[in-house]
Amino acid sequence: MMSRNLFYLFFLACSGSLSAAELEGSWIEGGLLIGQAEPGSTILFKDEMVMLSAQGLFVIGLHRDENEPVRLQIESPDGSIETQVFEVAQREYNIQSIEGIAQNIMEPSAEDQDHIWSDYVMTSEARKIRSDFEAFLTDFDWPVRGPISGVYGSQRVYNGVPGTPHYGLDIAVPSGTAVVAPAAGQIIMVNDNMFYSGGTIMLDHGHGVSSSFLHLSKTLVEVGDWVEQGDLIAEVGATGRVTGPHLDWRMSWGNSRVDPELLLRASGAWDKD
Ligand SMILES: [Zn+2]
């Protein structure tokens, strides 16, 4: 499924230029940019320090809603500082209004709230990990192939109250379908019973870039395992709060949710059979 709007934005979004670093990628909501600076530089993005490899590589992720221009500052080892502000291309998301939802469906019980909280703590801890490998440089490939049933950024508004946006790419395939690693990395979280997402795996691609795989029927890896691109990690399921079997693949850079579709388009995998 091709989003005309998204495709258009690809042409509009430009990388801008800095003399202290080279950047590859687009300043677009949900995008990931790879930078190359002089080794030993200090990088600040939105006033927060960004991890830099010994070779001077870094990565920046843009969230769903980057309504303000973003600031990137690079301090070179000689002490010179360069700052640039970038406009982020705004995307239009699919917003759906749903009226007449019963209130008791929307309010989880006290016990469920504890479950939701412990899931939140577990995923937040995993998102803090900053590993110094660069598997995110790989050309990303599909974790499973099938019809797209949900895209990044879409949102439902229940009785006028906006729900949490959907950050994943949903691929509708039967339970038991093999899920493979879309790029190499280290398994940083495995949980067979999360409240919303059921069987869930988080795969670290380095520098805070991670993939999450939700609603799995079977997890086939353990925390600490290193996997290569294409390695079997799980089976698709319908666990957690879902209406049917599918894989929900999400990607993050720290707490910023990036769009897997953009990575598949950049690698060319999106249009490949
Ligand atoms: Zn989903």
Short mmCIF file of N, CA, C and O in Angstrom, two decimals, residues 9-139:
data_model
loop_
_atom_site.label_atom_id
_atom_site.label_comp_id
_atom_site.label_asym_id
_atom_site.label_seq_id
_atom_site.Cartn_x
_atom_site.Cartn_y
_atom_site.Cartn_z
N LEU A 9 6.35 13.70 0.73
CA LEU A 9 7.16 14.29 1.80
C LEU A 9 8.63 13.91 1.68
O LEU A 9 9.51 14.65 2.07
N PHE A 10 8.88 12.72 1.13
CA PHE A 10 10.26 12.29 0.94
C PHE A 10 11.03 13.27 0.08
O PHE A 10 12.19 13.53 0.29
N PHE A 11 10.35 13.79 -0.92
CA PHE A 11 11.01 14.73 -1.82
C PHE A 11 11.15 16.10 -1.17
O PHE A 11 12.11 16.80 -1.40
N LEU A 12 10.17 16.44 -0.36
CA LEU A 12 10.17 17.75 0.29
C LEU A 12 11.24 17.85 1.37
O LEU A 12 11.92 18.85 1.50
N ALA A 13 11.33 16.77 2.17
CA ALA A 13 12.22 16.82 3.33
C ALA A 13 13.68 16.82 2.87
O ALA A 13 14.08 16.00 2.07
N CYS A 14 14.44 17.76 3.31
CA CYS A 14 15.84 17.78 2.94
C CYS A 14 16.70 17.69 4.19
O CYS A 14 16.25 17.97 5.28
N SER A 15 17.92 17.26 4.00
CA SER A 15 18.77 16.98 5.15
C SER A 15 19.43 18.22 5.75
O SER A 15 19.85 18.19 6.88
N GLY A 16 19.51 19.29 5.01
CA GLY A 16 20.21 20.46 5.52
C GLY A 16 21.69 20.15 5.62
O GLY A 16 22.11 19.05 5.32
N SER A 17 22.49 21.10 6.03
CA SER A 17 23.91 20.79 6.08
C SER A 17 24.60 21.46 7.25
O SER A 17 24.23 22.53 7.69
N LEU A 18 25.57 20.76 7.74
CA LEU A 18 26.41 21.25 8.82
C LEU A 18 27.84 21.03 8.35
O LEU A 18 28.10 20.06 7.64
N SER A 19 28.75 21.88 8.75
CA SER A 19 30.13 21.60 8.34
C SER A 19 30.80 20.63 9.31
O SER A 19 31.73 19.93 8.95
N ALA A 20 30.28 20.55 10.55
CA ALA A 20 30.90 19.69 11.56
C ALA A 20 30.44 18.24 11.48
O ALA A 20 30.96 17.38 12.17
N ALA A 21 29.43 17.97 10.65
CA ALA A 21 28.93 16.59 10.54
C ALA A 21 28.23 16.39 9.21
O ALA A 21 27.72 17.33 8.62
N GLU A 22 28.24 15.14 8.76
CA GLU A 22 27.46 14.78 7.58
C GLU A 22 26.24 14.01 8.06
O GLU A 22 26.35 13.18 8.96
N LEU A 23 25.11 14.32 7.47
CA LEU A 23 23.87 13.66 7.89
C LEU A 23 23.23 12.96 6.71
O LEU A 23 23.17 13.50 5.61
N GLU A 24 22.74 11.75 6.98
CA GLU A 24 22.04 11.00 5.95
C GLU A 24 20.66 10.65 6.48
O GLU A 24 20.53 10.17 7.60
N GLY A 25 19.64 10.93 5.68
CA GLY A 25 18.27 10.68 6.13
C GLY A 25 17.46 11.95 5.98
O GLY A 25 17.98 12.98 5.55
N SER A 26 16.18 11.88 6.32
CA SER A 26 15.29 13.03 6.13
C SER A 26 14.76 13.53 7.46
O SER A 26 14.46 12.74 8.35
N TRP A 27 14.62 14.85 7.54
CA TRP A 27 13.99 15.46 8.72
C TRP A 27 12.49 15.35 8.53
O TRP A 27 11.82 16.28 8.10
N ILE A 28 12.00 14.19 8.85
CA ILE A 28 10.57 13.92 8.70
C ILE A 28 10.10 13.19 9.96
O ILE A 28 10.85 12.40 10.55
N GLU A 29 8.88 13.47 10.40
CA GLU A 29 8.35 12.81 11.60
C GLU A 29 8.45 11.30 11.44
O GLU A 29 8.07 10.75 10.41
N GLY A 30 8.99 10.65 12.47
CA GLY A 30 9.16 9.20 12.44
C GLY A 30 10.43 8.75 11.74
O GLY A 30 10.67 7.55 11.61
N GLY A 31 11.25 9.70 11.31
CA GLY A 31 12.47 9.37 10.56
C GLY A 31 13.68 9.11 11.44
O GLY A 31 13.71 9.48 12.62
N LEU A 32 14.67 8.47 10.84
CA LEU A 32 15.93 8.18 11.51
C LEU A 32 17.04 8.78 10.66
O LEU A 32 17.07 8.57 9.45
N LEU A 33 17.94 9.54 11.27
CA LEU A 33 19.05 10.14 10.54
C LEU A 33 20.37 9.60 11.10
O LEU A 33 20.52 9.46 12.31
N ILE A 34 21.29 9.31 10.19
CA ILE A 34 22.60 8.82 10.58
C ILE A 34 23.59 9.96 10.37
O ILE A 34 23.58 10.61 9.33
N GLY A 35 24.42 10.19 11.38
CA GLY A 35 25.39 11.27 11.29
C GLY A 35 26.82 10.78 11.40
O GLY A 35 27.09 9.74 12.01
N GLN A 36 27.70 11.54 10.80
CA GLN A 36 29.14 11.26 10.90
C GLN A 36 29.82 12.57 11.30
O GLN A 36 29.78 13.54 10.56
N ALA A 37 30.39 12.57 12.49
CA ALA A 37 31.12 13.75 12.97
C ALA A 37 32.56 13.35 13.24
O ALA A 37 32.93 12.18 13.12
N GLU A 38 33.35 14.32 13.59
CA GLU A 38 34.73 14.01 13.93
C GLU A 38 34.74 13.21 15.24
O GLU A 38 34.03 13.59 16.19
N PRO A 39 35.50 12.11 15.30
CA PRO A 39 35.55 11.35 16.56
C PRO A 39 35.92 12.27 17.72
O PRO A 39 36.75 13.17 17.56
N GLY A 40 35.27 12.09 18.85
CA GLY A 40 35.55 12.92 20.01
C GLY A 40 34.67 14.15 20.09
O GLY A 40 34.77 14.94 21.04
N SER A 41 33.76 14.33 19.11
CA SER A 41 32.83 15.46 19.16
C SER A 41 31.78 15.22 20.24
O SER A 41 31.59 14.10 20.70
N THR A 42 31.10 16.29 20.63
CA THR A 42 29.97 16.17 21.55
C THR A 42 28.72 16.61 20.79
O THR A 42 28.68 17.72 20.26
N ILE A 43 27.73 15.74 20.74
CA ILE A 43 26.51 16.02 19.97
C ILE A 43 25.36 16.25 20.93
O ILE A 43 25.09 15.42 21.81
N LEU A 44 24.68 17.37 20.76
CA LEU A 44 23.47 17.63 21.53
C LEU A 44 22.30 17.74 20.56
O LEU A 44 22.34 18.52 19.60
N PHE A 45 21.26 16.94 20.81
CA PHE A 45 20.05 17.03 20.00
C PHE A 45 18.90 17.38 20.93
O PHE A 45 18.68 16.68 21.91
N LYS A 46 18.21 18.46 20.64
CA LYS A 46 17.16 18.97 21.53
C LYS A 46 17.70 19.07 22.97
O LYS A 46 17.07 18.65 23.92
N ASP A 47 18.94 19.58 23.05
CA ASP A 47 19.64 19.81 24.32
C ASP A 47 20.00 18.54 25.09
O ASP A 47 20.38 18.61 26.25
N GLU A 48 19.88 17.39 24.45
CA GLU A 48 20.29 16.17 25.13
C GLU A 48 21.45 15.52 24.39
O GLU A 48 21.51 15.52 23.17
N MET A 49 22.36 14.95 25.19
CA MET A 49 23.56 14.35 24.63
C MET A 49 23.21 13.11 23.82
O MET A 49 22.43 12.27 24.25
N VAL A 50 23.84 13.00 22.65
CA VAL A 50 23.62 11.86 21.77
C VAL A 50 24.88 11.00 21.77
O VAL A 50 25.99 11.51 21.75
N MET A 51 24.68 9.69 21.80
CA MET A 51 25.81 8.77 21.81
C MET A 51 26.62 8.89 20.51
O MET A 51 26.05 8.96 19.42
N LEU A 52 27.94 8.90 20.65
CA LEU A 52 28.83 8.98 19.50
C LEU A 52 29.78 7.78 19.55
O LEU A 52 30.37 7.49 20.59
N SER A 53 29.94 7.08 18.41
CA SER A 53 30.85 5.93 18.40
C SER A 53 32.29 6.42 18.34
O SER A 53 32.54 7.59 18.06
N ALA A 54 33.22 5.50 18.55
CA ALA A 54 34.65 5.84 18.48
C ALA A 54 35.00 6.38 17.10
O ALA A 54 35.94 7.16 16.95
N GLN A 55 34.23 5.97 16.08
CA GLN A 55 34.49 6.44 14.70
C GLN A 55 33.74 7.73 14.37
O GLN A 55 33.79 8.21 13.25
N GLY A 56 32.97 8.25 15.34
CA GLY A 56 32.24 9.50 15.12
C GLY A 56 30.84 9.33 14.56
O GLY A 56 30.22 10.29 14.11
N LEU A 57 30.32 8.10 14.59
CA LEU A 57 28.96 7.84 14.09
C LEU A 57 27.92 8.13 15.16
O LEU A 57 28.12 7.85 16.33
N PHE A 58 26.80 8.68 14.74
CA PHE A 58 25.68 8.86 15.66
C PHE A 58 24.36 8.71 14.91
O PHE A 58 24.33 8.72 13.68
N VAL A 59 23.30 8.56 15.67
CA VAL A 59 21.98 8.41 15.07
C VAL A 59 20.98 9.26 15.84
O VAL A 59 21.11 9.46 17.06
N ILE A 60 20.01 9.81 15.11
CA ILE A 60 18.97 10.65 15.69
C ILE A 60 17.62 10.13 15.21
O ILE A 60 17.46 9.82 14.02
N GLY A 61 16.66 10.04 16.11
CA GLY A 61 15.32 9.61 15.72
C GLY A 61 14.32 10.73 15.95
O GLY A 61 14.45 11.50 16.90
N LEU A 62 13.34 10.82 15.07
CA LEU A 62 12.31 11.86 15.19
C LEU A 62 10.97 11.22 15.55
O LEU A 62 10.60 10.19 14.99
N HIS A 63 10.28 11.82 16.48
CA HIS A 63 9.02 11.29 16.99
C HIS A 63 7.86 11.56 16.02
O HIS A 63 8.03 12.25 15.02
N ARG A 64 6.69 11.02 16.37
CA ARG A 64 5.49 11.19 15.53
C ARG A 64 5.10 12.65 15.39
O ARG A 64 4.66 13.08 14.33
N ASP A 65 5.21 13.38 16.50
CA ASP A 65 4.79 14.78 16.48
C ASP A 65 5.96 15.69 16.84
O ASP A 65 6.25 15.91 18.00
N GLU A 66 6.64 16.14 15.82
CA GLU A 66 7.75 17.09 16.01
C GLU A 66 7.25 18.43 15.49
O GLU A 66 7.59 18.84 14.39
N ASN A 67 6.43 19.07 16.28
CA ASN A 67 5.78 20.30 15.81
C ASN A 67 6.68 21.52 15.83
O ASN A 67 6.40 22.51 15.17
N GLU A 68 7.76 21.41 16.61
CA GLU A 68 8.70 22.53 16.69
C GLU A 68 9.95 22.18 15.88
O GLU A 68 10.31 21.02 15.78
N PRO A 69 10.61 23.20 15.32
CA PRO A 69 11.91 22.93 14.70
C PRO A 69 12.87 22.34 15.75
O PRO A 69 12.74 22.66 16.93
N VAL A 70 13.78 21.48 15.33
CA VAL A 70 14.67 20.80 16.28
C VAL A 70 16.09 21.34 16.16
O VAL A 70 16.53 21.74 15.08
N ARG A 71 16.81 21.33 17.28
CA ARG A 71 18.13 21.94 17.32
C ARG A 71 19.20 20.87 17.47
O ARG A 71 19.10 19.99 18.33
N LEU A 72 20.20 20.96 16.62
CA LEU A 72 21.33 20.04 16.69
C LEU A 72 22.60 20.85 16.91
O LEU A 72 22.86 21.81 16.18
N GLN A 73 23.33 20.48 17.94
CA GLN A 73 24.58 21.19 18.24
C GLN A 73 25.74 20.22 18.24
O GLN A 73 25.67 19.15 18.83
N ILE A 74 26.81 20.62 17.56
CA ILE A 74 28.00 19.77 17.51
C ILE A 74 29.20 20.55 17.99
O ILE A 74 29.52 21.61 17.47
N GLU A 75 29.81 20.01 19.04
CA GLU A 75 31.04 20.61 19.54
C GLU A 75 32.20 19.73 19.09
O GLU A 75 32.30 18.56 19.47
N SER A 76 33.04 20.28 18.24
CA SER A 76 34.17 19.52 17.71
C SER A 76 35.25 19.41 18.78
O SER A 76 35.26 20.19 19.73
N PRO A 77 36.16 18.43 18.61
CA PRO A 77 37.22 18.25 19.63
C PRO A 77 38.06 19.51 19.84
O PRO A 77 38.62 19.70 20.93
N ASP A 78 38.14 20.39 18.84
CA ASP A 78 38.93 21.63 19.02
C ASP A 78 38.15 22.69 19.79
O ASP A 78 38.65 23.80 20.00
N GLY A 79 36.92 22.37 20.20
CA GLY A 79 36.15 23.30 21.02
C GLY A 79 35.18 24.17 20.25
O GLY A 79 34.35 24.86 20.84
N SER A 80 35.28 24.15 18.91
CA SER A 80 34.36 24.98 18.12
C SER A 80 32.96 24.36 18.14
O SER A 80 32.80 23.14 18.15
N ILE A 81 31.97 25.25 18.21
CA ILE A 81 30.58 24.79 18.33
C ILE A 81 29.77 25.25 17.14
O ILE A 81 29.82 26.41 16.74
N GLU A 82 29.04 24.31 16.56
CA GLU A 82 28.14 24.63 15.46
C GLU A 82 26.72 24.19 15.83
O GLU A 82 26.50 23.08 16.27
N THR A 83 25.79 25.11 15.64
CA THR A 83 24.40 24.81 15.97
C THR A 83 23.54 25.07 14.76
O THR A 83 23.71 26.07 14.07
N GLN A 84 22.62 24.15 14.51
CA GLN A 84 21.67 24.40 13.42
C GLN A 84 20.28 23.93 13.82
O GLN A 84 20.11 22.95 14.54
N VAL A 85 19.30 24.68 13.35
CA VAL A 85 17.90 24.35 13.62
C VAL A 85 17.29 23.78 12.34
O VAL A 85 17.48 24.34 11.27
N PHE A 86 16.61 22.66 12.48
CA PHE A 86 16.01 22.00 11.32
C PHE A 86 14.49 21.96 11.43
O PHE A 86 13.95 21.66 12.50
N GLU A 87 13.83 22.25 10.35
CA GLU A 87 12.38 22.08 10.26
C GLU A 87 12.13 20.60 10.02
O GLU A 87 12.81 19.99 9.21
N VAL A 88 11.15 20.05 10.70
CA VAL A 88 10.81 18.65 10.49
C VAL A 88 9.53 18.58 9.64
O VAL A 88 8.53 19.23 9.97
N ALA A 89 9.59 17.84 8.55
CA ALA A 89 8.41 17.71 7.68
C ALA A 89 7.27 17.07 8.47
O ALA A 89 7.44 16.02 9.09
N GLN A 90 6.11 17.73 8.43
CA GLN A 90 4.94 17.27 9.18
C GLN A 90 4.17 16.26 8.35
O GLN A 90 3.97 16.45 7.16
N ARG A 91 3.73 15.20 8.98
CA ARG A 91 2.96 14.18 8.28
C ARG A 91 1.49 14.25 8.68
O ARG A 91 1.17 14.72 9.76
N GLU A 92 0.65 13.76 7.81
CA GLU A 92 -0.77 13.66 8.15
C GLU A 92 -1.05 12.22 8.52
O GLU A 92 -0.68 11.30 7.80
N TYR A 93 -1.69 12.03 9.66
CA TYR A 93 -1.97 10.67 10.12
C TYR A 93 -3.46 10.37 9.98
O TYR A 93 -4.29 11.27 9.95
N ASN A 94 -3.72 9.08 9.96
CA ASN A 94 -5.09 8.62 9.85
C ASN A 94 -5.77 8.69 11.22
O ASN A 94 -5.43 7.93 12.12
N ILE A 95 -6.69 9.63 11.40
CA ILE A 95 -7.39 9.80 12.68
C ILE A 95 -8.85 9.34 12.51
O ILE A 95 -9.53 9.76 11.59
N GLN A 96 -9.26 8.48 13.42
CA GLN A 96 -10.59 7.88 13.32
C GLN A 96 -11.38 8.17 14.60
O GLN A 96 -10.90 7.91 15.70
N SER A 97 -12.60 8.69 14.43
CA SER A 97 -13.44 8.99 15.59
C SER A 97 -14.40 7.85 15.88
O SER A 97 -15.07 7.37 14.99
N ILE A 98 -14.42 7.41 17.14
CA ILE A 98 -15.35 6.35 17.53
C ILE A 98 -16.19 6.85 18.70
O ILE A 98 -15.66 7.22 19.75
N GLU A 99 -17.50 6.88 18.51
CA GLU A 99 -18.40 7.40 19.56
C GLU A 99 -19.15 6.24 20.20
O GLU A 99 -19.26 5.16 19.63
N GLY A 100 -19.67 6.48 21.40
CA GLY A 100 -20.55 5.52 22.05
C GLY A 100 -19.87 4.32 22.67
O GLY A 100 -20.44 3.26 22.80
N ILE A 101 -18.59 4.48 23.07
CA ILE A 101 -17.87 3.39 23.74
C ILE A 101 -18.29 3.36 25.22
O ILE A 101 -18.31 4.41 25.86
N ALA A 102 -18.60 2.18 25.73
CA ALA A 102 -18.98 2.07 27.15
C ALA A 102 -17.78 2.43 28.03
O ALA A 102 -16.65 2.04 27.74
N GLN A 103 -18.01 3.17 29.08
CA GLN A 103 -16.94 3.67 29.95
C GLN A 103 -16.13 2.53 30.59
O GLN A 103 -14.93 2.62 30.73
N ASN A 104 -16.84 1.43 30.98
CA ASN A 104 -16.13 0.35 31.70
C ASN A 104 -15.11 -0.38 30.82
O ASN A 104 -14.19 -1.00 31.31
N ILE A 105 -15.25 -0.28 29.51
CA ILE A 105 -14.27 -0.91 28.61
C ILE A 105 -12.98 -0.09 28.63
O ILE A 105 -11.90 -0.62 28.50
N MET A 106 -13.12 1.21 28.85
CA MET A 106 -11.96 2.08 28.79
C MET A 106 -11.16 2.13 30.09
O MET A 106 -10.01 2.49 30.08
N GLU A 107 -11.77 1.76 31.20
CA GLU A 107 -11.09 1.85 32.50
C GLU A 107 -10.59 0.47 32.95
O GLU A 107 -11.38 -0.37 33.33
N PRO A 108 -9.26 0.23 32.94
CA PRO A 108 -8.76 -1.06 33.42
C PRO A 108 -8.93 -1.18 34.94
O PRO A 108 -8.94 -0.18 35.64
N SER A 109 -9.08 -2.42 35.43
CA SER A 109 -9.21 -2.66 36.88
C SER A 109 -7.90 -2.31 37.58
O SER A 109 -6.87 -2.12 36.93
N ALA A 110 -7.95 -2.27 38.91
CA ALA A 110 -6.75 -1.95 39.70
C ALA A 110 -5.64 -2.96 39.42
O ALA A 110 -4.47 -2.61 39.26
N GLU A 111 -6.02 -4.21 39.32
CA GLU A 111 -5.06 -5.29 39.06
C GLU A 111 -4.42 -5.10 37.68
O GLU A 111 -3.20 -5.22 37.51
N ASP A 112 -5.27 -4.79 36.69
CA ASP A 112 -4.77 -4.54 35.34
C ASP A 112 -3.84 -3.32 35.32
O ASP A 112 -2.83 -3.32 34.61
N GLN A 113 -4.18 -2.32 36.12
CA GLN A 113 -3.33 -1.13 36.17
C GLN A 113 -1.94 -1.45 36.69
O GLN A 113 -0.95 -0.90 36.22
N ASP A 114 -1.86 -2.37 37.68
CA ASP A 114 -0.55 -2.82 38.18
C ASP A 114 0.24 -3.51 37.08
O ASP A 114 1.44 -3.32 36.94
N HIS A 115 -0.46 -4.36 36.34
CA HIS A 115 0.15 -5.09 35.23
C HIS A 115 0.69 -4.10 34.18
O HIS A 115 1.84 -4.19 33.75
N ILE A 116 -0.16 -3.12 33.83
CA ILE A 116 0.22 -2.10 32.84
C ILE A 116 1.43 -1.31 33.32
O ILE A 116 2.37 -1.05 32.56
N TRP A 117 1.45 -1.00 34.62
CA TRP A 117 2.56 -0.23 35.18
C TRP A 117 3.86 -1.03 35.14
O TRP A 117 4.90 -0.50 34.75
N SER A 118 3.81 -2.30 35.52
CA SER A 118 5.06 -3.08 35.52
C SER A 118 5.56 -3.29 34.08
O SER A 118 6.77 -3.30 33.84
N ASP A 119 4.65 -3.42 33.13
CA ASP A 119 5.05 -3.49 31.71
C ASP A 119 5.75 -2.20 31.30
O ASP A 119 6.78 -2.22 30.61
N TYR A 120 5.18 -1.09 31.72
CA TYR A 120 5.72 0.23 31.38
C TYR A 120 7.13 0.39 31.93
O TYR A 120 8.04 0.85 31.23
N VAL A 121 7.32 -0.02 33.20
CA VAL A 121 8.64 0.09 33.83
C VAL A 121 9.65 -0.76 33.07
O VAL A 121 10.77 -0.32 32.78
N MET A 122 9.24 -1.97 32.71
CA MET A 122 10.14 -2.90 32.01
C MET A 122 10.57 -2.36 30.64
O MET A 122 11.75 -2.40 30.29
N THR A 123 9.61 -1.83 29.88
CA THR A 123 9.96 -1.32 28.55
C THR A 123 10.76 -0.02 28.66
O THR A 123 11.68 0.22 27.88
N SER A 124 10.42 0.81 29.66
CA SER A 124 11.18 2.06 29.85
C SER A 124 12.63 1.78 30.16
O SER A 124 13.53 2.45 29.64
N GLU A 125 12.87 0.78 31.00
CA GLU A 125 14.25 0.41 31.35
C GLU A 125 15.00 -0.06 30.10
O GLU A 125 16.14 0.32 29.86
N ALA A 126 14.33 -0.86 29.29
CA ALA A 126 14.96 -1.38 28.07
C ALA A 126 15.29 -0.24 27.11
O ALA A 126 16.33 -0.26 26.44
N ARG A 127 14.42 0.77 27.05
CA ARG A 127 14.65 1.89 26.13
C ARG A 127 15.80 2.79 26.56
O ARG A 127 16.25 3.63 25.79
N LYS A 128 16.25 2.63 27.82
CA LYS A 128 17.38 3.44 28.30
C LYS A 128 18.72 2.87 27.84
O LYS A 128 19.75 3.53 27.98
N ILE A 129 18.71 1.64 27.36
CA ILE A 129 19.97 0.98 26.98
C ILE A 129 20.58 1.69 25.76
O ILE A 129 19.90 2.00 24.80
N ARG A 130 21.89 1.98 25.87
CA ARG A 130 22.62 2.60 24.74
C ARG A 130 23.84 1.74 24.47
O ARG A 130 24.87 1.90 25.11
N SER A 131 23.72 0.80 23.54
CA SER A 131 24.81 -0.12 23.23
C SER A 131 25.69 0.46 22.14
O SER A 131 25.21 1.13 21.25
N ASP A 132 26.99 0.14 22.23
CA ASP A 132 27.91 0.77 21.28
C ASP A 132 28.19 -0.12 20.07
O ASP A 132 29.31 -0.18 19.59
N PHE A 133 27.17 -0.80 19.58
CA PHE A 133 27.29 -1.44 18.25
C PHE A 133 26.35 -0.72 17.30
O PHE A 133 25.45 0.00 17.74
N GLU A 134 26.59 -0.89 16.01
CA GLU A 134 25.85 -0.09 15.03
C GLU A 134 25.08 -0.95 14.03
O GLU A 134 25.18 -0.77 12.81
N ALA A 135 24.28 -1.87 14.57
CA ALA A 135 23.47 -2.74 13.68
C ALA A 135 22.39 -1.94 12.95
O ALA A 135 21.86 -2.38 11.95
N PHE A 136 22.08 -0.73 13.45
CA PHE A 136 21.06 0.11 12.79
C PHE A 136 21.51 0.59 11.41
O PHE A 136 20.71 1.11 10.65
N LEU A 137 22.80 0.43 11.12
CA LEU A 137 23.31 0.82 9.80
C LEU A 137 22.90 -0.17 8.70
O LEU A 137 23.00 0.14 7.52
N THR A 138 22.48 -1.36 9.11
CA THR A 138 22.04 -2.40 8.16
C THR A 138 20.84 -1.90 7.35
O THR A 138 20.05 -1.11 7.85
N ASP A 139 20.68 -2.41 6.15
CA ASP A 139 19.45 -2.19 5.40
C ASP A 139 18.36 -3.06 6.03
O ASP A 139 18.46 -4.29 6.01
#
